[in-house]
CSV table of C-alpha atoms and ligand atoms in Angstrom, one decimal:
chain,number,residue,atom,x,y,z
L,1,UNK,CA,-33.8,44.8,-1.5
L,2,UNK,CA,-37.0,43.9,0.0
L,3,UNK,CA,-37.7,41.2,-1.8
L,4,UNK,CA,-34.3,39.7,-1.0
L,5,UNK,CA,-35.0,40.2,2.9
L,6,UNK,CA,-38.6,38.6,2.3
L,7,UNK,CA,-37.0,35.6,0.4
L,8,UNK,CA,-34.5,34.9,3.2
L,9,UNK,CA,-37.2,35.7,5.8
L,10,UNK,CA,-38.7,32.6,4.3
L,11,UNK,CA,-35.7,30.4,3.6
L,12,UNK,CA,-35.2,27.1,6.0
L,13,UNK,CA,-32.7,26.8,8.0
L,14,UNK,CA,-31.1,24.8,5.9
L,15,UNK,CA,-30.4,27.0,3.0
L,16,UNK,CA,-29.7,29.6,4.6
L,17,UNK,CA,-26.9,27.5,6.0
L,18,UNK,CA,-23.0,28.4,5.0
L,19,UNK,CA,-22.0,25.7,2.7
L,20,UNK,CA,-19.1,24.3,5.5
L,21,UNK,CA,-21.6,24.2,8.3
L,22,UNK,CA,-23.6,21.7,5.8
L,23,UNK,CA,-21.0,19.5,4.8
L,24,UNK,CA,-20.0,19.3,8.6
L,25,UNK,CA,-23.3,18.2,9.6
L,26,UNK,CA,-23.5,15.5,6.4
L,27,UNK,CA,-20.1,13.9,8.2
L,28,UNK,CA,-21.8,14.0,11.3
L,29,UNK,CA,-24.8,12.4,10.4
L,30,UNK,CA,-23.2,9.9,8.3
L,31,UNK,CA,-21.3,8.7,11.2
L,32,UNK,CA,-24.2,8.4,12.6
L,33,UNK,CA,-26.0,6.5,10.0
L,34,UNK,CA,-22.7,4.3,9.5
L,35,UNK,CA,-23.2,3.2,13.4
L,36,UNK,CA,-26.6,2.3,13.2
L,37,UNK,CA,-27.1,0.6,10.2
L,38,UNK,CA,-23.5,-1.2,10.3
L,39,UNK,CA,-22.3,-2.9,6.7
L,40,UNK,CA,-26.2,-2.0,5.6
L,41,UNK,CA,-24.8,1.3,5.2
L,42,UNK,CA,-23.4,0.5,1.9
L,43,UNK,CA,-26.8,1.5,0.2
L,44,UNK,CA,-26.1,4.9,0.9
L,45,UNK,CA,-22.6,4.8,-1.0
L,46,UNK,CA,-24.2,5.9,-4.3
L,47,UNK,CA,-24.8,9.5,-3.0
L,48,UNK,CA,-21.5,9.7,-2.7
L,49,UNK,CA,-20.2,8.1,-5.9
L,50,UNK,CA,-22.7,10.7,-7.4
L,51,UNK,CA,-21.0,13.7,-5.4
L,52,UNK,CA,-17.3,12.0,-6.5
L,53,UNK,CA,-18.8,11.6,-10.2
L,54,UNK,CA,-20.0,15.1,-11.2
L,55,UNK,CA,-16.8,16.4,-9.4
L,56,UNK,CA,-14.6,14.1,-11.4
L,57,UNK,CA,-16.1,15.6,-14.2
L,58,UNK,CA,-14.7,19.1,-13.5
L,59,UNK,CA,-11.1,18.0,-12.6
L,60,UNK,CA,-9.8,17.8,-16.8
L,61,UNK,CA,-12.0,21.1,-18.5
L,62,UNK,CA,-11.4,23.1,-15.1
L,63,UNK,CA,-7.4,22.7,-14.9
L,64,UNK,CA,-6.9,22.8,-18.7
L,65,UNK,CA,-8.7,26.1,-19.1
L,66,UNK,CA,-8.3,27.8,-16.0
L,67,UNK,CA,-4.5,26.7,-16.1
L,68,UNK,CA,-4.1,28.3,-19.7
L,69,UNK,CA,-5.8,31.6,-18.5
L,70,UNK,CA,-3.6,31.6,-15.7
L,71,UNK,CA,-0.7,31.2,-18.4
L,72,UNK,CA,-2.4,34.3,-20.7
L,73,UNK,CA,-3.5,36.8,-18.0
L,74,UNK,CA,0.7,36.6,-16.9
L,75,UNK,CA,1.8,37.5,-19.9
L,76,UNK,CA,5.6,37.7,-18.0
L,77,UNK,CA,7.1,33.9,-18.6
L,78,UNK,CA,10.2,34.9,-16.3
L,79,UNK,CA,7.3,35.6,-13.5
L,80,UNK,CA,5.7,32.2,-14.2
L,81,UNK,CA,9.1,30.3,-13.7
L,82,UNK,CA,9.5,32.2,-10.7
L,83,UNK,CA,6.2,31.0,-9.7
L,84,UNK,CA,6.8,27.1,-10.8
L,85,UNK,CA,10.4,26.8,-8.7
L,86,UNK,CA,9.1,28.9,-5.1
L,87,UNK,CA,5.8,26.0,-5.3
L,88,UNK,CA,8.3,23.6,-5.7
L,89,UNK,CA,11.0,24.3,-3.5
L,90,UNK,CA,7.9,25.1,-0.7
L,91,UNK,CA,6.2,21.3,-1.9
L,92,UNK,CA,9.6,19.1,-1.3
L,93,UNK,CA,10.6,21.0,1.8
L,94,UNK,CA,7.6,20.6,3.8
L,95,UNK,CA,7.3,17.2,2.5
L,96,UNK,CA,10.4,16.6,3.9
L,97,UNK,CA,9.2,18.4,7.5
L,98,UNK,CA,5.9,16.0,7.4
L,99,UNK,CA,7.9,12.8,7.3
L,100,UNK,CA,10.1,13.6,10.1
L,101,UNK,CA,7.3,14.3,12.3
L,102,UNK,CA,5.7,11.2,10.9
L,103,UNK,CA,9.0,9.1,12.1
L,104,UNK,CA,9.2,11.6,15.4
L,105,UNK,CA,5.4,9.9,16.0
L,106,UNK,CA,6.3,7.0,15.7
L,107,UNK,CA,9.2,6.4,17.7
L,108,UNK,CA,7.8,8.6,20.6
L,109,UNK,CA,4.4,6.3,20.5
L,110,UNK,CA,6.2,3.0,19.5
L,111,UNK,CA,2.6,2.1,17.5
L,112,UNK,CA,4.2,-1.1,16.8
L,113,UNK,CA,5.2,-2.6,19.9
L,114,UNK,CA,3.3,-5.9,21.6
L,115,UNK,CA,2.1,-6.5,18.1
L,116,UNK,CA,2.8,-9.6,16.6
L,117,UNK,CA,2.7,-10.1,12.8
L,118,UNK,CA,1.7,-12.6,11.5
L,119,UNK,CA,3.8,-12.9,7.8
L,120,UNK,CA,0.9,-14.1,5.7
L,121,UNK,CA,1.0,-13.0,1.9
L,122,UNK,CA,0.4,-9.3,1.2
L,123,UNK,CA,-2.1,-8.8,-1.7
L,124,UNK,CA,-0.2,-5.3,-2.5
L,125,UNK,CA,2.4,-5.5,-4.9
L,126,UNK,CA,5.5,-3.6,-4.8
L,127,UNK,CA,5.7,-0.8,-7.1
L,128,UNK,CA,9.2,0.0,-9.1
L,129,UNK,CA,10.2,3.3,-8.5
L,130,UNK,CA,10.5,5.3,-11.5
L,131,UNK,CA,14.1,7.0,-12.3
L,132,UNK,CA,14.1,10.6,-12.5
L,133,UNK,CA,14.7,10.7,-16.1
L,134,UNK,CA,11.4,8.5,-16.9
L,135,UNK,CA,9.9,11.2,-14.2
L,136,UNK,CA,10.5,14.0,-16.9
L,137,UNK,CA,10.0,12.6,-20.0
L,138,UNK,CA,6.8,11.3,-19.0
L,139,UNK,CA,5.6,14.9,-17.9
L,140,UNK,CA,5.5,15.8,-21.7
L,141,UNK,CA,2.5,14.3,-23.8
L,142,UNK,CA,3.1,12.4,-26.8
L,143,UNK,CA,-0.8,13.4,-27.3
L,144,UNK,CA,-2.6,16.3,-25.6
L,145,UNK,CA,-6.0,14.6,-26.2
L,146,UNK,CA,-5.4,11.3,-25.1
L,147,UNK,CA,-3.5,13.1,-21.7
L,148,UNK,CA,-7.1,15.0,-21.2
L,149,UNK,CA,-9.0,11.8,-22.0
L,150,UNK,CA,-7.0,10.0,-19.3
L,151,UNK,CA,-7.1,12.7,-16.6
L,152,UNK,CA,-3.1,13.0,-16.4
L,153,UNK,CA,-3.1,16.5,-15.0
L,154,UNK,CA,0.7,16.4,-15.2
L,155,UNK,CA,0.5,16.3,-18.4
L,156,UNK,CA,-2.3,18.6,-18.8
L,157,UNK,CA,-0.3,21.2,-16.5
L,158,UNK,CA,2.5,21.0,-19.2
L,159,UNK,CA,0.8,21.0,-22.4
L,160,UNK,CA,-1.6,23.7,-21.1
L,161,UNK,CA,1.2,26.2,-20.0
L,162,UNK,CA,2.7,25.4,-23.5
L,163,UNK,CA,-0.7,26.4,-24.8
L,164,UNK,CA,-0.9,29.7,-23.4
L,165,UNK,CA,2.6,30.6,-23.6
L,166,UNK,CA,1.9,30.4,-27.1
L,167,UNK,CA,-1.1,31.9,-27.1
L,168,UNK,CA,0.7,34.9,-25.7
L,169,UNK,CA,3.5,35.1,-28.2
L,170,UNK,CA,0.9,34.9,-31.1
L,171,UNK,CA,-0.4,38.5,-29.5
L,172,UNK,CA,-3.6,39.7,-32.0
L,173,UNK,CA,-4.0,37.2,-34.2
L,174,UNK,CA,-4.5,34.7,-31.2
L,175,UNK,CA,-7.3,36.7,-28.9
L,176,UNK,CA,-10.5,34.8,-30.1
L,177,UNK,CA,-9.1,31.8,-28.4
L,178,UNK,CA,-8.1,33.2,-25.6
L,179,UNK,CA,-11.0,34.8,-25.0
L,180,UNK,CA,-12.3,31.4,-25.6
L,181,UNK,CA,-10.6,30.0,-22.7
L,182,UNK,CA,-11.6,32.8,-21.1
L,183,UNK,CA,-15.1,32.1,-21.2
L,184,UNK,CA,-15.2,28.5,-20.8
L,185,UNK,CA,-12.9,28.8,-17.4
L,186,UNK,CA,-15.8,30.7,-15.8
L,187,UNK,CA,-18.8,28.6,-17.3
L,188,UNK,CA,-16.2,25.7,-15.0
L,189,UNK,CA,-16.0,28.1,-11.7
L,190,UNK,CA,-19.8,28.3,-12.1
L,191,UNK,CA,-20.5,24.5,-12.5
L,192,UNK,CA,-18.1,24.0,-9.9
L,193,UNK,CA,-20.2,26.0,-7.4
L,194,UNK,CA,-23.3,24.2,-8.4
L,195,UNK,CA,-21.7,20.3,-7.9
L,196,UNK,CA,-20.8,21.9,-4.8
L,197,UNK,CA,-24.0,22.3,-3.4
L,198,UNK,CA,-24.3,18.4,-3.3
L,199,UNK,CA,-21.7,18.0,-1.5
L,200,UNK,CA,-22.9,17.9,1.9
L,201,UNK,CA,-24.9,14.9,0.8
L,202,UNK,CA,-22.4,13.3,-1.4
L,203,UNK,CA,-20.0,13.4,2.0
L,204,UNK,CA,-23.1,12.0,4.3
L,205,UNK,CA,-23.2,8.8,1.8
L,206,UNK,CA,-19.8,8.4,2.2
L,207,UNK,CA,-19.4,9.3,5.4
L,208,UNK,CA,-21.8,6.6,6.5
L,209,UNK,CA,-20.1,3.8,4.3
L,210,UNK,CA,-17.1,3.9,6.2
L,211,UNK,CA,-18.3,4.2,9.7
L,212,UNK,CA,-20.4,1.3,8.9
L,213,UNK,CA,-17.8,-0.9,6.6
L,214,UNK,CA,-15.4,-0.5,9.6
L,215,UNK,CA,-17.1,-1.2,13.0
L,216,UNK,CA,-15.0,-1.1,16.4
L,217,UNK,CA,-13.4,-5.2,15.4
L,218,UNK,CA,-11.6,-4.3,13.0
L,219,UNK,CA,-10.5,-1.1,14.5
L,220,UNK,CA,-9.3,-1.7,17.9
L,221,UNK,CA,-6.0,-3.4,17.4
L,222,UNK,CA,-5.0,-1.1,15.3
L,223,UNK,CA,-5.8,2.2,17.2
L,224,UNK,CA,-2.9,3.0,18.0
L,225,UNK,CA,-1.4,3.7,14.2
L,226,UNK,CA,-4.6,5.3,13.5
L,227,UNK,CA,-4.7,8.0,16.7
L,228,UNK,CA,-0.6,8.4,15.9
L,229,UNK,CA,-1.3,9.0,12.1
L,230,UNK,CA,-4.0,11.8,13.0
L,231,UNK,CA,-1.7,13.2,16.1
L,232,UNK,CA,0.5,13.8,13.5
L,233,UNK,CA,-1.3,15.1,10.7
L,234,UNK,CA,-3.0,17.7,13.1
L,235,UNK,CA,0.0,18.8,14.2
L,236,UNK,CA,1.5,19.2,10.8
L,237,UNK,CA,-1.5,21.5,9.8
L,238,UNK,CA,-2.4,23.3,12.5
L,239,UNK,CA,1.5,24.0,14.0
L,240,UNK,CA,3.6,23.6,11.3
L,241,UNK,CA,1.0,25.4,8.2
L,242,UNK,CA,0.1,27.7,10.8
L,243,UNK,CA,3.3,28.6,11.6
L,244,UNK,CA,4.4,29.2,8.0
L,245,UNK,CA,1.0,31.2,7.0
L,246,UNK,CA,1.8,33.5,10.1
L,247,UNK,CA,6.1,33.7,9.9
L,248,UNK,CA,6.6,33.3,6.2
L,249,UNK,CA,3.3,34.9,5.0
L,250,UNK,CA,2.5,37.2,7.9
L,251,UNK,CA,-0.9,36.1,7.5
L,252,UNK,CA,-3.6,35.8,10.1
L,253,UNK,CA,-3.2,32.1,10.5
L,254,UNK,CA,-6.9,31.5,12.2
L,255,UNK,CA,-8.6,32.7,8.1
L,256,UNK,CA,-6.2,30.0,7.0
L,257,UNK,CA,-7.8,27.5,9.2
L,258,UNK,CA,-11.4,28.9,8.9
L,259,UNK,CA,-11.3,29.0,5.0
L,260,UNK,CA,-10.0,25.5,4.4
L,261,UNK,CA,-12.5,23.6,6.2
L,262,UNK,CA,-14.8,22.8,2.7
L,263,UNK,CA,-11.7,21.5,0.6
L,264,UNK,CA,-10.7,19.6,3.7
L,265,UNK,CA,-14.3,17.9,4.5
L,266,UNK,CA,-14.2,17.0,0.9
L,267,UNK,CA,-10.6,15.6,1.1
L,268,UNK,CA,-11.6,13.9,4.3
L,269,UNK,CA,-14.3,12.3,2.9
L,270,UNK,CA,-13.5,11.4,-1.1
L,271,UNK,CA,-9.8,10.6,0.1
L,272,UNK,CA,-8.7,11.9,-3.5
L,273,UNK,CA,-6.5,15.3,-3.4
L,274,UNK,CA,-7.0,15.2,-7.5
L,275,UNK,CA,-10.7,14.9,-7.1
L,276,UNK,CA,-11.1,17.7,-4.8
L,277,UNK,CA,-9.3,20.2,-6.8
L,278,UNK,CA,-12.2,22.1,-7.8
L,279,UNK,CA,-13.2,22.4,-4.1
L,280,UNK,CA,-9.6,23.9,-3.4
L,281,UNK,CA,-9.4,26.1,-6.6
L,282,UNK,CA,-12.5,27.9,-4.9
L,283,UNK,CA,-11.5,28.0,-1.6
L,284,UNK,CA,-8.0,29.3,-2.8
L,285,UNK,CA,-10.1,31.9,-4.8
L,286,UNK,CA,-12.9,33.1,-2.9
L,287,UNK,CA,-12.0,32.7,1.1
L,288,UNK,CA,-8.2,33.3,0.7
L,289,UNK,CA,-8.2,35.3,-1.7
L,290,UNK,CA,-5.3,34.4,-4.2
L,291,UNK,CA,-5.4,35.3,-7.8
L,292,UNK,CA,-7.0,32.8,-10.2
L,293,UNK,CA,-3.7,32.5,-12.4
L,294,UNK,CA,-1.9,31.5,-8.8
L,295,UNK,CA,-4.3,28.7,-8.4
L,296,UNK,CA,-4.9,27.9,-10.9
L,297,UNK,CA,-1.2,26.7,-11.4
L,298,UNK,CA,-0.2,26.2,-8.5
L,299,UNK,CA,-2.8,23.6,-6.7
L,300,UNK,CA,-3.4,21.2,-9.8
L,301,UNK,CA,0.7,21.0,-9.1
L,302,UNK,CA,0.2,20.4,-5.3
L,303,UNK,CA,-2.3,18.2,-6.0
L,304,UNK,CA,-0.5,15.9,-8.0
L,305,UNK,CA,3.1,16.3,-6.5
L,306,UNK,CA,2.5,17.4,-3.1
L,307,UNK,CA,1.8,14.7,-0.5
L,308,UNK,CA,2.6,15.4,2.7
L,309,UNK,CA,0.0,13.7,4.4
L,310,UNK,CA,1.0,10.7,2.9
L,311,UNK,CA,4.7,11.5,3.5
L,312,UNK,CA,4.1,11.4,7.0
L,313,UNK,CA,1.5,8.3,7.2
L,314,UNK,CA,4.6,6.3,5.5
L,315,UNK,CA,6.9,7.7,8.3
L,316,UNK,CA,4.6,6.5,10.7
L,317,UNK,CA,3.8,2.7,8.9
L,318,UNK,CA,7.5,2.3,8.1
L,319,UNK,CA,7.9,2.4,12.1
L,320,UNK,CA,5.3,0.9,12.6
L,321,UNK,CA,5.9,-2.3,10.8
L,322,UNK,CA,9.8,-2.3,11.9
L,323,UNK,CA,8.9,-2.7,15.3
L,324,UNK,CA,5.9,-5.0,14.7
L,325,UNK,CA,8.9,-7.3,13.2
L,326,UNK,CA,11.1,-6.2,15.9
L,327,UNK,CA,13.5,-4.6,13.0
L,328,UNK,CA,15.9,-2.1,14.3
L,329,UNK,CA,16.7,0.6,11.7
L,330,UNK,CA,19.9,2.8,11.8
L,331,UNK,CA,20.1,6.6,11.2
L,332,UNK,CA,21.0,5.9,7.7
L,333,UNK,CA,17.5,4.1,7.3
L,334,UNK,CA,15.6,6.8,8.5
L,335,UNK,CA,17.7,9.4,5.6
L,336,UNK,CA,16.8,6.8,3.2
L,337,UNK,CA,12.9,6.7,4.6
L,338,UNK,CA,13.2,10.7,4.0
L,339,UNK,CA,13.8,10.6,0.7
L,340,UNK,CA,12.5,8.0,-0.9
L,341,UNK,CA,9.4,9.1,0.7
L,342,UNK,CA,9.8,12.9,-0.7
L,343,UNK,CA,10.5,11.5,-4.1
L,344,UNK,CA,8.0,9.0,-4.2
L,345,UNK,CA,5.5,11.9,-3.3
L,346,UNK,CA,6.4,13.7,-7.1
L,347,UNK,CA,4.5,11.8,-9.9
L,348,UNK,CA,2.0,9.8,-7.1
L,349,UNK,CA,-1.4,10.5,-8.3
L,350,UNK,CA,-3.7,12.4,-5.9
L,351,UNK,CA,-6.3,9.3,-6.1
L,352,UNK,CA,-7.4,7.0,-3.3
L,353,UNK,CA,-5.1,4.1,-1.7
L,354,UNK,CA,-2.1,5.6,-4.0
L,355,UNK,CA,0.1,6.2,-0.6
L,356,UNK,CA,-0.2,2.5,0.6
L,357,UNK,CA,1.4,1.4,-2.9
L,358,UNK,CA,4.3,4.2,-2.0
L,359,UNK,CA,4.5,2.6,0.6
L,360,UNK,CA,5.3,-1.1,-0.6
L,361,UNK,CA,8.0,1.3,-2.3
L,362,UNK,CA,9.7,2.6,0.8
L,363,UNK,CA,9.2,-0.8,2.4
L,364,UNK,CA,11.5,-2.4,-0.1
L,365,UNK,CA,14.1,0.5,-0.6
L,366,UNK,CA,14.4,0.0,3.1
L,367,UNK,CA,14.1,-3.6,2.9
L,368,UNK,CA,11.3,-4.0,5.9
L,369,UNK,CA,9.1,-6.7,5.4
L,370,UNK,CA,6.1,-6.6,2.6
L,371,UNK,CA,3.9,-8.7,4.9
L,372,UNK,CA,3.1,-5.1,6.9
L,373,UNK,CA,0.9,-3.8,4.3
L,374,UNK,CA,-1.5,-6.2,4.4
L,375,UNK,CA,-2.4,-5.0,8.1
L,376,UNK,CA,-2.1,-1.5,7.0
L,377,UNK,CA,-4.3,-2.3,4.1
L,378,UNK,CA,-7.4,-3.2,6.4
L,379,UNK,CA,-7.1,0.2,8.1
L,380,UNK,CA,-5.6,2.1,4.8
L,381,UNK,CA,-9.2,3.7,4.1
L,382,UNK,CA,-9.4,5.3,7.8
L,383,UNK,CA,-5.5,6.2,7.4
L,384,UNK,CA,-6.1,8.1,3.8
L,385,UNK,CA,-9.2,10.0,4.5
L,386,UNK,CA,-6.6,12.4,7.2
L,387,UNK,CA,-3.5,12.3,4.8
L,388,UNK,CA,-5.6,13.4,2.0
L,389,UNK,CA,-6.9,16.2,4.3
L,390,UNK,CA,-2.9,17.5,5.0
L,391,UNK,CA,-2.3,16.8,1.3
L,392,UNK,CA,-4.7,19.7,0.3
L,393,UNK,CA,-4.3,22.0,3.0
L,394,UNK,CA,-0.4,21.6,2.6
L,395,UNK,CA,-1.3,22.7,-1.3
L,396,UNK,CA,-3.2,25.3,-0.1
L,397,UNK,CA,-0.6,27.2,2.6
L,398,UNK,CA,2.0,26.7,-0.2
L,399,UNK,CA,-0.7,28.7,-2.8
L,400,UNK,CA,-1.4,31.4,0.3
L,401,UNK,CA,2.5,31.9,0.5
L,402,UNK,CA,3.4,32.4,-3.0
L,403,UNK,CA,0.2,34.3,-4.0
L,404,UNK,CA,1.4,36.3,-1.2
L,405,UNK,CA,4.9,37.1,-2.2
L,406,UNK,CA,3.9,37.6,-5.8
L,407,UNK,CA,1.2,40.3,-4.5
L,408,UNK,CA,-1.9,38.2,-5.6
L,409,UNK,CA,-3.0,37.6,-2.6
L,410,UNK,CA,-6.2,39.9,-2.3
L,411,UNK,CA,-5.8,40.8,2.0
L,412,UNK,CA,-9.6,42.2,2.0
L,413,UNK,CA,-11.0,38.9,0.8
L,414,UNK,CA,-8.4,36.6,2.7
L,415,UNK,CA,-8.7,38.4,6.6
L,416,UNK,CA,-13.1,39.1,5.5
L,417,UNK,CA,-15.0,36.6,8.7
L,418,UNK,CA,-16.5,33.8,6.3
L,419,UNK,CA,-20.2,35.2,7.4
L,420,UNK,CA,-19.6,37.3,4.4
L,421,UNK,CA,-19.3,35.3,1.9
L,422,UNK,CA,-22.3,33.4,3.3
L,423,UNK,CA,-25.3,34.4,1.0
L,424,UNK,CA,-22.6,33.3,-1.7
L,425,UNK,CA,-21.7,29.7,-0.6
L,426,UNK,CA,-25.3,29.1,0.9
N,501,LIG,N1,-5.3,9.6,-1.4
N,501,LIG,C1,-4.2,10.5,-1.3
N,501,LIG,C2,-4.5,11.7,-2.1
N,501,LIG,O1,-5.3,11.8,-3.0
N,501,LIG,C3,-3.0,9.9,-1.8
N,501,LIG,C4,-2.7,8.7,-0.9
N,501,LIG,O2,-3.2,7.7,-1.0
N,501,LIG,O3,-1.8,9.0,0.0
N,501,LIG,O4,-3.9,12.7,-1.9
């Protein structure tokens, strides 16, 4: 006891530090960098790729096992169904909410108007939507190995629940290998922590490569979509999640807020909701509180089929181009944006820039020109860092909710002030 006062007596500032407060300060002082060494600030990029690297790395062995634990510690298949259609039904529904604000934004602040677009040749090309049939069959792996080797955590969420349903039904006979999984899922949590620790740096270096790729220039002109785009998303996460953590969960909306603020830096700043799973798995874990088999399940599904951020981006650039083109759309255009938008969202991997090729896809269901996204495209970088950002916490308030009404939802941890859980996360 002593010695632990003693050693934090002599511990800097900075490690004694909660984990959030550091990766808040890395953004900070990457901006800052960014500004003051302009496109220079590229040499500071590879801190980030590092930091993006080692938590690529965790993304396949931490879904697969963890997912199959999930699947083995709840024995009860009829509960996990349960589970699989309320994430769901939650996923598509507020999808569908953050596209009408998107579209709301954008015809209240008319981004689009006194710009004149010049139709030069977008170097995006459109991308075919897939029909709901290819959708399905594609979610089933013709090989397990080469849908881990490839990262395709649709896949993986299948074959894994397969895996431990299985596992389950082979009862005895089956236990070293679950235990197996058992023990290699936390050996994952633990490396997770540690490639956390670098992420305040990892989210300096890339924190100071945009702010110096994209000075004031190239920014100004296009303000408008940008400040609507983040309008929007705000709104979405701290009204609309906030609202549904507080109605729906009859939570304390505030811990919601509080605890997402490391997944979200990380979001904000790798703009990949795949890549900062493991950042949400522990946030979803240790500040809020939901059981591991929850999260595990639920967020790698988010994470790949729940875009909400980008739903409402595509709202806003849909608008925004129309009236750059001076393109009247009807109330049947708008229906159309809604859906394709909320179907495009399912089977979009959570990786960076995938929500301006979505958007090539809504441009032509709609049939608005193609020539808009290659304005959007010098700005898409800026736009994806806060979509990415509502793309996790929208997976997280959906975990919260159903953890919640399955009773996994552990209240102590989830309403605890996050000083707490400092000497942890320090
Ligand atoms: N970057 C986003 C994500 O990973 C997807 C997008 O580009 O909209 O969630």
């Amino acid at each position: 006891m002593q010695h632990a006062t003693i050693e934090q007596f002599r511990a800097g500032f900075w490690s004694r530090l909660a984990l959030w407060k550091k990766i808040l300060i890395g953004m900070a002082l990457g901006m800052l960098a960014g500004a003051l060494l302009g496109p220079d600030a590229e040499m500071l990029k590879p801190i980030g790729t590092l930091f993006i690297n080692a938590i690529k790395m965790l993304i396949v062995p931490l879904v697969f096992c963890s997912l199959v634990v999930g699947v083995t510690s709840m024995q009860d298949t009829r509960k996990l169904g349960r589970i699989g259609l309320k994430s769901l039904l939650l996923y598509m529904a507020t999808t569908a909410v953050a596209i009408s604000i998107g579209l709301g934004m954008g015809i209240l602040f008319s981004p689009g108007e006194g710009i004149n677009m010049v139709a030069t040749d977008s170097g995006v090309a459109a991308k075919e939507a897939p029909t709901l049939v290819e959708t399905l069959l594609n979610m089933v792996p013709k090989n397990p190995v080469d849908a881990l080797a490839t990262g395709n955590i649709l896949q993986i969420i299948v074959f894994a629940l397969g895996l431990g349903i299985a596992l389950n039904l082979s009862g005895e006979k089956a236990k070293p290998a679950v235990q197996l999984f058992e023990s290699l899922a936390e050996g994952m949590y633990k490396l997770t922590e540690l490639v956390m620790k670098l992420a305040p740096y990892g989210v300096f270096g890339l924190m100071a490569w945009v702010a110096g790729k994209y000075g004031m220039e190239i920014l100004l002109p296009l303000i408008k979509v940008i400040v609507v785009v983040y309008i929007g998303c705000i709104i979405h996460v701290v009204v609309f999640y906030s609202g549904l953590i507080s109605t729906l969960g009859r939570l304390n909306p505030v811990r919601y807020l509080k605890g997402l603020v490391n997944p979200a830096a990380v979001a904000f700043t790798t703009t990949s909701s795949s890549g900062t799973l493991p950042a949400t798995i522990k946030a979803a874990t240790e500040e809020m509180g939901v059981s591991k088999g929850i999260s595990s399940f639920v967020l790698p599904l988010g994470a790949t089929i729940n875009m909400d951020g980008t739903a409402l981006y595509q709202g806003v650039c849909a608008l925004f181009i129309a009236q750059a083109f001076g393109i009247d759309l009807t109330f049947s255009d708008y229906l159309l944006i809604i859906m394709t938008s909320t179907l495009a969202s399912i089977g979009t991997a959570g990786v960076p820039g995938a929500g301006l090729i979505m958007l090539s896809l809504v441009l032509t269901t709609v049939g608005l020109p193609m020539e808009g996204l290659a304005i959007i495209a010098g700005i898409d970088r800026i736009l994806d860092m806060a979509r990415t950002t509502v793309n996790v916490c929208g997976d997280l308030m959906v975990t919260v909710l159903v953890g919640k009404s399955e009773n996994e939802l552990d209240e102590t941890i989830y309403n605890r002030s996050s000083t707490a859980v400092q000497p942890e996360l320090a």
